[in-house]
Coordinates of C-alpha atoms and ligand atoms in Angstrom, one line a residue:
X1 CA -0.3 -1.3 29.1
X2 CA -3.1 -0.8 26.5
X3 CA -2.6 -2.5 22.8
X4 CA -0.9 0.8 21.7
X5 CA 1.2 1.2 24.2
X6 CA 2.0 -2.5 24.2
X7 CA 3.1 -2.1 20.4
X8 CA 5.2 0.7 20.9
X9 CA 7.2 -1.4 23.3
X10 CA 7.5 -4.3 21.2
X11 CA 8.2 -2.4 18.1
X12 CA 11.2 -0.2 19.7
X13 CA 13.8 -2.4 18.5
X14 CA 12.2 -2.8 15.1
X15 CA 12.0 1.2 14.7
X16 CA 15.8 1.5 15.1
X17 CA 16.4 -1.3 12.9
X18 CA 14.9 0.1 10.0
X19 CA 16.2 -2.7 7.3
X20 CA 15.9 -6.0 7.0
X21 CA 16.1 -9.0 4.8
X22 CA 13.1 -10.5 3.4
X23 CA 13.8 -14.2 1.5
X24 CA 11.3 -16.2 -0.7
X25 CA 12.8 -19.6 -1.4
X26 CA 11.1 -23.0 -1.6
X27 CA 10.2 -25.8 -4.3
X28 CA 8.7 -22.6 -6.7
X29 CA 12.8 -21.9 -7.2
X30 CA 13.1 -24.7 -9.4
X31 CA 10.0 -23.6 -12.1
X32 CA 11.9 -20.5 -11.6
X33 CA 8.9 -18.5 -12.4
X34 CA 8.0 -17.2 -8.8
X35 CA 6.3 -18.4 -6.4
X36 CA 2.9 -18.0 -7.1
X37 CA 3.2 -20.3 -10.4
X38 CA 0.7 -22.8 -8.9
X39 CA -2.3 -20.1 -8.8
X40 CA -1.2 -18.4 -11.9
X41 CA -0.6 -21.5 -14.1
X42 CA -3.1 -23.8 -12.5
X43 CA -0.5 -26.6 -11.5
X44 CA -2.2 -29.5 -9.8
X45 CA -0.9 -31.1 -6.8
X46 CA 0.1 -34.0 -8.6
X47 CA 2.1 -31.8 -11.3
X48 CA 3.8 -29.9 -8.4
X49 CA 5.0 -32.8 -6.6
X50 CA 7.5 -33.6 -8.7
X51 CA 9.4 -30.6 -7.6
X52 CA 9.3 -31.8 -4.0
X53 CA 10.8 -35.4 -5.2
X54 CA 13.4 -33.1 -6.9
X55 CA 14.4 -30.5 -4.6
X56 CA 17.9 -31.0 -3.6
X57 CA 19.6 -27.4 -2.8
X58 CA 23.1 -28.6 -2.6
X59 CA 24.8 -25.1 -2.4
X60 CA 22.6 -24.2 0.3
X61 CA 24.9 -21.9 2.6
X62 CA 22.6 -19.8 5.3
X63 CA 25.6 -18.9 6.9
X64 CA 26.8 -17.0 3.1
X65 CA 23.2 -15.3 3.2
X66 CA 23.7 -13.9 6.8
X67 CA 26.7 -12.5 5.7
X68 CA 25.7 -10.7 3.1
X69 CA 22.4 -9.5 4.9
X70 CA 24.7 -8.0 7.8
X71 CA 27.4 -6.8 5.2
X72 CA 24.7 -5.0 3.7
X73 CA 23.7 -3.2 7.0
X74 CA 20.5 -5.3 7.4
X75 CA 19.6 -5.9 11.1
X76 CA 16.9 -8.6 10.8
X77 CA 15.5 -10.9 8.8
X78 CA 12.4 -12.8 7.6
X79 CA 12.2 -16.4 5.8
X80 CA 9.5 -18.1 4.3
X81 CA 9.0 -20.9 6.3
X82 CA 5.8 -22.3 4.1
X83 CA 4.9 -20.0 1.5
X84 CA 1.3 -20.2 -0.3
X85 CA 2.1 -23.9 -1.9
X86 CA 2.0 -25.3 1.6
X87 CA 5.9 -26.6 1.3
X88 CA 7.3 -26.5 4.4
X89 CA 10.6 -25.7 4.8
X90 CA 11.0 -26.9 8.7
X91 CA 10.4 -30.2 10.6
X92 CA 7.2 -30.3 11.0
X93 CA 5.3 -33.1 12.6
X94 CA 2.1 -32.0 11.3
X95 CA 3.1 -33.0 7.3
X96 CA 5.0 -34.8 5.4
X97 CA 5.3 -31.9 2.5
X98 CA 8.7 -30.4 4.3
X99 CA 12.1 -30.0 3.2
X100 CA 13.0 -32.9 5.9
X101 CA 11.7 -35.3 3.5
X102 CA 13.3 -34.2 0.2
X103 CA 16.4 -35.0 -1.0
X104 CA 17.8 -31.9 0.8
X105 CA 16.9 -33.8 4.3
X106 CA 17.4 -30.6 6.2
X107 CA 15.4 -28.1 8.6
X108 CA 16.1 -25.4 6.3
X109 CA 14.7 -23.0 8.7
X110 CA 16.5 -24.4 11.8
X111 CA 20.1 -23.8 10.0
X112 CA 18.9 -20.0 8.8
X113 CA 17.6 -19.0 12.5
X114 CA 21.3 -20.7 13.7
X115 CA 23.1 -18.6 10.8
X116 CA 21.2 -15.2 11.3
X117 CA 21.6 -15.5 14.9
X118 CA 25.3 -16.3 14.8
X119 CA 25.6 -12.9 12.4
X120 CA 24.1 -11.1 15.1
X121 CA 20.9 -10.1 13.0
X122 CA 17.1 -10.7 14.6
X123 CA 15.0 -13.4 13.1
X124 CA 11.6 -13.9 11.9
X125 CA 9.4 -16.2 10.0
X126 CA 7.2 -15.4 6.9
X127 CA 4.3 -18.3 7.2
X128 CA 1.4 -18.1 4.7
X129 CA -2.0 -18.7 6.2
X130 CA -3.0 -19.7 2.8
X131 CA -2.4 -23.5 1.8
X132 CA -2.9 -24.3 -1.5
X133 CA -1.7 -28.0 -0.5
X134 CA -3.9 -28.9 2.2
X135 CA -6.9 -30.8 1.6
X136 CA -8.9 -28.9 3.5
X137 CA -7.8 -25.5 2.7
X138 CA -11.3 -24.0 0.3
X139 CA -10.4 -24.9 -3.4
X140 CA -13.2 -24.4 -5.9
X141 CA -14.6 -21.0 -6.1
X142 CA -11.4 -19.5 -3.9
X143 CA -9.9 -16.3 -4.9
X144 CA -6.4 -17.7 -5.4
X145 CA -6.1 -21.4 -5.3
X146 CA -5.1 -23.1 -8.3
X147 CA -7.9 -25.6 -8.5
X148 CA -10.2 -22.7 -8.1
X149 CA -12.2 -22.6 -11.8
X150 CA -10.9 -26.8 -11.8
X151 CA -14.7 -28.6 -12.5
X152 CA -13.5 -31.7 -10.5
X153 CA -13.0 -30.1 -7.4
X154 CA -16.6 -28.3 -7.7
X155 CA -18.5 -29.6 -4.2
X156 CA -15.5 -31.1 -3.1
X157 CA -15.8 -31.3 0.8
X158 CA -13.3 -29.4 3.2
X159 CA -12.9 -29.6 7.1
X160 CA -11.7 -25.9 7.3
X161 CA -11.5 -26.5 11.2
X162 CA -9.0 -29.5 10.7
X163 CA -6.8 -26.8 8.4
X164 CA -7.0 -24.5 11.1
X165 CA -5.9 -26.7 13.6
X166 CA -3.0 -28.0 11.3
X167 CA -2.1 -24.1 10.7
X168 CA -2.3 -23.2 14.5
X169 CA -0.1 -26.4 15.2
X170 CA 2.8 -24.9 12.6
X171 CA 2.6 -22.1 13.9
X172 CA 3.1 -23.2 17.6
X173 CA 5.8 -25.4 16.3
X174 CA 7.5 -22.6 14.9
X175 CA 7.1 -20.2 18.5
X176 CA 8.4 -23.3 20.6
X177 CA 11.0 -25.4 18.5
X178 CA 13.6 -22.6 17.3
X179 CA 14.2 -20.4 20.1
X180 CA 13.4 -16.5 20.4
X181 CA 11.6 -15.7 17.5
X182 CA 11.6 -11.9 16.7
X183 CA 8.8 -11.3 14.2
X184 CA 5.9 -13.7 13.1
X185 CA 5.2 -12.2 9.4
X186 CA 1.8 -13.7 8.6
X187 CA 0.7 -13.6 5.2
X188 CA -2.3 -13.0 4.0
X189 CA -6.3 -12.4 4.1
X190 CA -8.4 -12.0 1.9
X191 CA -12.4 -11.7 1.4
X192 CA -14.0 -13.1 4.0
X193 CA -10.8 -15.1 4.8
X194 CA -9.3 -12.8 7.4
X195 CA -9.7 -12.0 11.4
X196 CA -11.5 -14.6 13.4
X197 CA -11.9 -16.9 9.7
X198 CA -8.5 -17.8 11.1
X199 CA -9.2 -18.2 14.4
X200 CA -6.7 -14.9 14.8
X201 CA -7.5 -14.0 18.7
X202 CA -6.8 -17.5 19.5
X203 CA -3.6 -17.4 17.4
X204 CA -2.5 -14.4 18.2
X205 CA -3.0 -15.4 21.9
X206 CA -1.2 -18.6 21.7
X207 CA 2.0 -16.7 19.7
X208 CA 2.8 -14.3 22.5
X209 CA 2.1 -16.8 25.2
X210 CA 4.8 -18.5 23.8
X211 CA 7.2 -15.8 22.3
X212 CA 6.1 -12.7 24.3
X213 CA 8.2 -9.6 22.8
X214 CA 7.5 -11.1 19.4
X215 CA 5.9 -8.6 17.0
X216 CA 3.1 -9.6 13.9
X217 CA 2.6 -7.6 10.9
X218 CA -1.3 -6.7 10.1
X219 CA -2.0 -9.4 7.5
X220 CA -4.6 -11.7 9.7
X221 CA -6.3 -8.4 8.7
X222 CA -5.5 -7.8 5.1
X223 CA -3.0 -8.2 2.6
X224 CA -0.1 -6.2 1.0
X225 CA -2.8 -4.0 -0.1
X226 CA -4.2 -2.5 3.1
X227 CA -3.8 -1.8 6.7
X228 CA -6.4 -3.3 8.9
X229 CA -7.4 -2.0 12.2
X230 CA -4.0 -1.1 13.1
X231 CA -5.0 2.2 11.2
X232 CA -8.1 2.9 13.3
X233 CA -8.4 4.4 17.0
X234 CA -9.3 0.9 18.1
X235 CA -7.3 -1.7 17.0
X236 CA -8.3 -5.2 17.1
X237 CA -6.1 -7.8 19.4
X238 CA -4.8 -9.6 16.0
X239 CA -4.3 -6.3 14.3
X240 CA -0.7 -6.5 14.3
X241 CA 2.5 -4.2 15.5
X242 CA 3.1 -2.9 11.9
X243 CA 1.6 -2.5 8.7
X244 CA 3.4 -3.6 5.8
X245 CA 3.1 -1.8 3.0
X246 CA 4.0 -3.9 -0.3
X247 CA 5.8 -3.0 -3.7
X248 CA 5.0 0.8 -2.6
X249 CA 6.4 3.6 -0.1
X250 CA 3.4 5.4 1.2
X251 CA 3.4 8.9 0.2
X252 CA 3.0 10.0 3.8
X253 CA 4.3 7.3 6.0
X254 CA 1.5 5.9 7.7
X255 CA -0.4 7.3 10.9
X256 CA -3.7 5.9 13.0
X257 CA -6.9 7.7 12.7
X258 CA -6.0 10.4 15.2
X259 CA -2.3 11.3 13.2
X260 CA -0.8 9.2 15.4
X261 CA 2.7 7.6 13.7
X262 CA 2.4 3.7 13.5
X263 CA 4.9 1.4 13.2
X264 CA 5.4 0.0 9.2
X265 CA 7.9 -1.7 7.1
X266 CA 7.7 -1.3 3.2
X267 CA 8.0 -4.9 1.8
X268 CA 10.1 -4.8 -1.8
X269 CA 11.7 -6.8 -4.2
X270 CA 14.8 -6.5 -5.6
X271 CA 13.8 -7.6 -9.3
X272 CA 10.1 -8.2 -9.3
X273 CA 9.3 -11.2 -8.4
X274 CA 9.7 -12.5 -4.6
X275 CA 10.2 -16.3 -5.2
X276 CA 13.3 -16.7 -7.9
X277 CA 12.7 -16.0 -11.4
X278 CA 15.1 -17.0 -14.0
X279 CA 13.9 -14.5 -16.7
X280 CA 13.4 -11.7 -14.7
X281 CA 16.3 -9.0 -14.9
X282 CA 15.0 -6.1 -14.2
X283 CA 17.2 -5.5 -11.0
X284 CA 16.6 -2.1 -8.9
X285 CA 20.0 -0.3 -8.9
X286 CA 21.3 0.1 -5.6
X287 CA 21.1 3.8 -5.7
X288 CA 17.3 3.6 -6.0
X289 CA 17.1 1.1 -3.0
X290 CA 19.2 3.4 -0.8
X291 CA 16.9 6.3 -1.7
X292 CA 13.8 4.3 -0.7
X293 CA 15.4 3.4 2.5
X294 CA 16.3 6.8 3.6
X295 CA 12.5 7.7 2.1
X296 CA 11.3 5.0 4.3
X297 CA 13.0 6.5 7.3
X298 CA 12.4 10.3 6.8
X299 CA 8.7 8.5 7.0
X300 CA 9.3 6.5 10.1
X301 CA 9.1 3.1 8.2
X302 CA 11.3 0.1 7.8
X303 CA 12.6 -1.3 4.4
X304 CA 12.4 -5.1 3.9
X305 CA 14.4 -6.0 1.0
X306 CA 13.8 -9.3 -1.0
X307 CA 16.1 -11.8 -2.1
X308 CA 14.9 -14.9 -4.1
X309 CA 17.4 -17.9 -3.6
X310 CA 17.5 -20.7 -6.6
X311 CA 17.1 -24.3 -6.8
X312 CA 20.3 -25.1 -5.4
X313 CA 19.8 -22.3 -2.6
X314 CA 22.2 -19.7 -3.9
X315 CA 21.3 -15.8 -3.8
X316 CA 21.5 -14.6 -7.2
X317 CA 25.0 -12.8 -7.9
X318 CA 22.9 -9.5 -9.0
X319 CA 21.4 -9.6 -5.8
X320 CA 24.6 -10.2 -4.0
X321 CA 25.8 -7.0 -6.0
X322 CA 23.5 -4.9 -5.1
X323 CA 23.8 -6.1 -1.5
X324 CA 27.2 -5.5 -1.3
X325 CA 26.8 -1.6 -2.9
X326 CA 24.4 -0.8 -0.4
X327 CA 26.3 -2.1 2.2
X328 CA 29.2 0.1 1.3
X329 CA 27.1 3.1 1.6
X330 CA 25.5 1.9 4.8
X331 CA 29.2 1.4 6.5
X332 CA 29.7 5.1 6.1
X333 CA 26.3 6.6 6.5
X334 CA 24.5 3.8 8.6
X335 CA 24.5 6.6 11.5
X336 CA 21.6 8.7 9.4
X337 CA 19.3 5.4 9.0
X338 CA 19.6 3.5 12.3
X339 CA 17.2 4.9 15.3
X340 CA 16.5 7.9 13.1
X341 CA 12.7 8.8 11.8
X342 CA 11.0 11.8 10.6
X343 CA 12.8 15.2 11.1
X344 CA 10.6 17.9 13.0
X345 CA 11.5 20.2 9.5
X346 CA 9.7 20.0 6.2
X347 CA 11.3 18.0 3.3
X348 CA 13.8 19.9 1.9
X349 CA 13.6 20.2 -2.2
X350 CA 17.0 18.4 -2.7
X351 CA 16.7 15.0 -0.8
X352 CA 15.4 14.2 2.7
X353 CA 15.9 14.9 6.2
X354 CA 16.1 12.1 8.9
X355 CA 16.7 12.9 12.4
X356 CA 17.9 11.3 15.9
X357 CA 17.3 13.2 18.9
X358 CA 19.5 16.6 18.2
X359 CA 21.2 15.2 15.0
X360 CA 19.3 16.3 11.8
X361 CA 21.1 14.7 8.4
X362 CA 20.8 16.1 5.1
X363 CA 20.6 13.3 2.8
X364 CA 21.3 15.5 -0.3
X365 CA 20.2 13.6 -3.7
X366 CA 20.7 16.6 -5.8
X367 CA 23.5 18.8 -6.8
X368 CA 23.0 22.8 -6.4
X369 CA 24.0 25.7 -8.1
X370 CA 26.7 27.3 -5.7
X371 CA 25.8 26.9 -1.7
X372 CA 23.1 24.5 -1.1
X373 CA 20.3 25.8 1.1
X374 CA 19.5 24.0 4.4
X375 CA 16.2 25.1 5.5
X376 CA 17.3 26.0 8.9
X377 CA 18.7 28.9 10.4
X378 CA 22.0 29.4 11.3
X379 CA 21.3 30.2 15.0
X380 CA 20.2 26.3 15.5
X381 CA 23.1 25.0 14.1
X382 CA 25.8 23.8 16.6
X383 CA 28.0 22.1 14.0
X384 CA 27.9 20.5 10.6
X385 CA 29.8 17.2 9.7
X386 CA 30.1 14.9 6.0
X387 CA 28.8 11.6 7.8
X388 CA 30.7 9.7 5.3
X389 CA 34.5 10.8 6.9
X390 CA 33.1 13.1 9.9
X391 CA 35.1 16.1 8.1
X392 CA 33.8 19.4 9.3
X393 CA 31.1 21.3 7.1
X394 CA 31.6 25.1 7.6
X395 CA 28.3 27.0 7.1
X396 CA 28.3 29.2 4.5
X397 CA 28.3 33.0 4.3
X398 CA 28.6 33.4 1.0
X399 CA 28.0 37.2 -0.7
X400 CA 25.0 35.8 -2.5
X401 CA 22.8 34.2 0.1
X402 CA 22.7 37.3 2.7
X403 CA 19.0 37.5 2.0
X404 CA 18.1 34.2 3.3
X405 CA 18.6 34.4 7.2
X406 CA 15.7 31.5 7.8
X407 CA 18.0 29.5 5.7
X408 CA 21.6 27.7 6.4
X409 CA 23.7 27.5 3.8
X410 CA 27.2 24.9 2.7
X411 CA 28.9 24.1 0.2
X412 CA 31.1 21.2 -1.0
X413 CA 34.3 23.1 -2.1
X414 CA 36.7 25.8 -0.6
X415 CA 35.2 28.6 -2.8
X416 CA 31.5 29.3 -1.1
X417 CA 30.0 30.7 -4.3
X418 CA 31.0 28.3 -6.5
X419 CA 29.3 25.3 -7.7
X420 CA 30.9 21.9 -6.8
X421 CA 30.0 18.3 -7.1
X422 CA 28.3 16.5 -4.2
X423 CA 30.9 13.8 -2.4
X424 CA 28.3 10.7 -3.0
X425 CA 26.1 10.7 -6.1
X426 CA 23.7 8.2 -4.2
X427 CA 23.0 10.6 -1.2
X428 CA 25.8 13.0 0.6
X429 CA 24.4 12.8 4.0
X430 CA 25.8 16.1 6.4
X431 CA 25.0 15.9 10.0
X432 CA 23.7 18.7 11.9
X433 CA 23.8 18.9 15.8
X434 CA 21.2 21.3 16.4
X435 CA 20.8 23.6 19.4
Ligands
GLC1 C1 1.9 -11.2 -1.4 C2 2.2 -12.2 -2.3 C3 3.4 -13.0 -1.9 C4 4.1 -12.5 -1.0 C5 3.9 -11.4 0.0 C6 5.2 -10.8 0.2 O1 1.2 -11.5 -0.2 O2 1.1 -13.1 -2.4 O3 3.5 -13.8 -2.7 O4 5.1 -13.3 -0.3 O5 2.8 -10.6 -1.3 O6 4.7 -9.6 0.5

């Protein structure tokens, strides 16, 4: 099989799963201003070390995280094993800057994989290629490093090959000591820090040798801003298996240069921070997130929704409430999400279509005056059902729609020409079995 055929084989489960949980957690939960504070506030390694000495997440309960994810209808999860700050949430033999050396004294990643697998979810690792703690990672003049404009670091020597040995060694630890890993989510490339600068071919060869069915994101070549060679006719060996648009839903989905759809996953936060940020209360509504999940699937994409646990290891109540509300909708309507993708019909005005073989799902966001027009001729429709409860939806023959034969019409009340409220004002889903 060629690289695209291999990618299609590996991502089959991923394209069916559609919805996952992202988890950003680490020392940065203590200052509680997001995961970039070392960089944005120019915090030195010495100043940051006090959080390492303090870290003691007494409420860490990954089983409760896994239950919340499953009950929200999520099918997989991706958790930070090491973020840009270099702190390892797993028991790496290659560093002392790790969770097992904190007051926690636990391999947090081990407990995460065990808990999420027990709930039937697939497990992924986020691993930062960037490492602001490692002495051999370039600092002065780097684009992002906390000490990038600190004169004390000017001229400091770095043995980047030694850093790459460390980085590759940790990735191998993650790929050989935690059982079957379903996703490796590298983050991120920038400027000339991309591709073979990371010794990407060697890295991917090792990962795929250790985990033959694993899928990779595209960030050995790019960041959340770009796609890399996965979009080209000749994707590189390390182009990854899916594109990872960040905090945006691609307006038309993502295809390669020849117009073929490529797997993609939009990663979004519930508020505006990946890592815990105590004063960021701008949480998105469950309604918005559900509608964005539908939009992703209607464009052949996935949604990876982030939770940022606090210093104690608790997912914020606001996030748990959002997940709970999403789960209520998913339990009734998940069949219109899982294993669904872009429909063979144009997007309707009142919402979106998703499709799974002969089943076309109308996701109706906007109410209507009288009968709702479905841009599918009646002769194409064998039957229609309200997905939430399986109830029959009769195709409408109201006196005022006879002039529109290219459309079918449905209504949510007994009198065909009357106007009725939608059963679900988040997203009312009707399943059409096509002929
Ligand atoms: C960006 C941020 C990083 C975050 C990632 C999630 O790369 O730098 O903090 O983990 O987006 O997609």
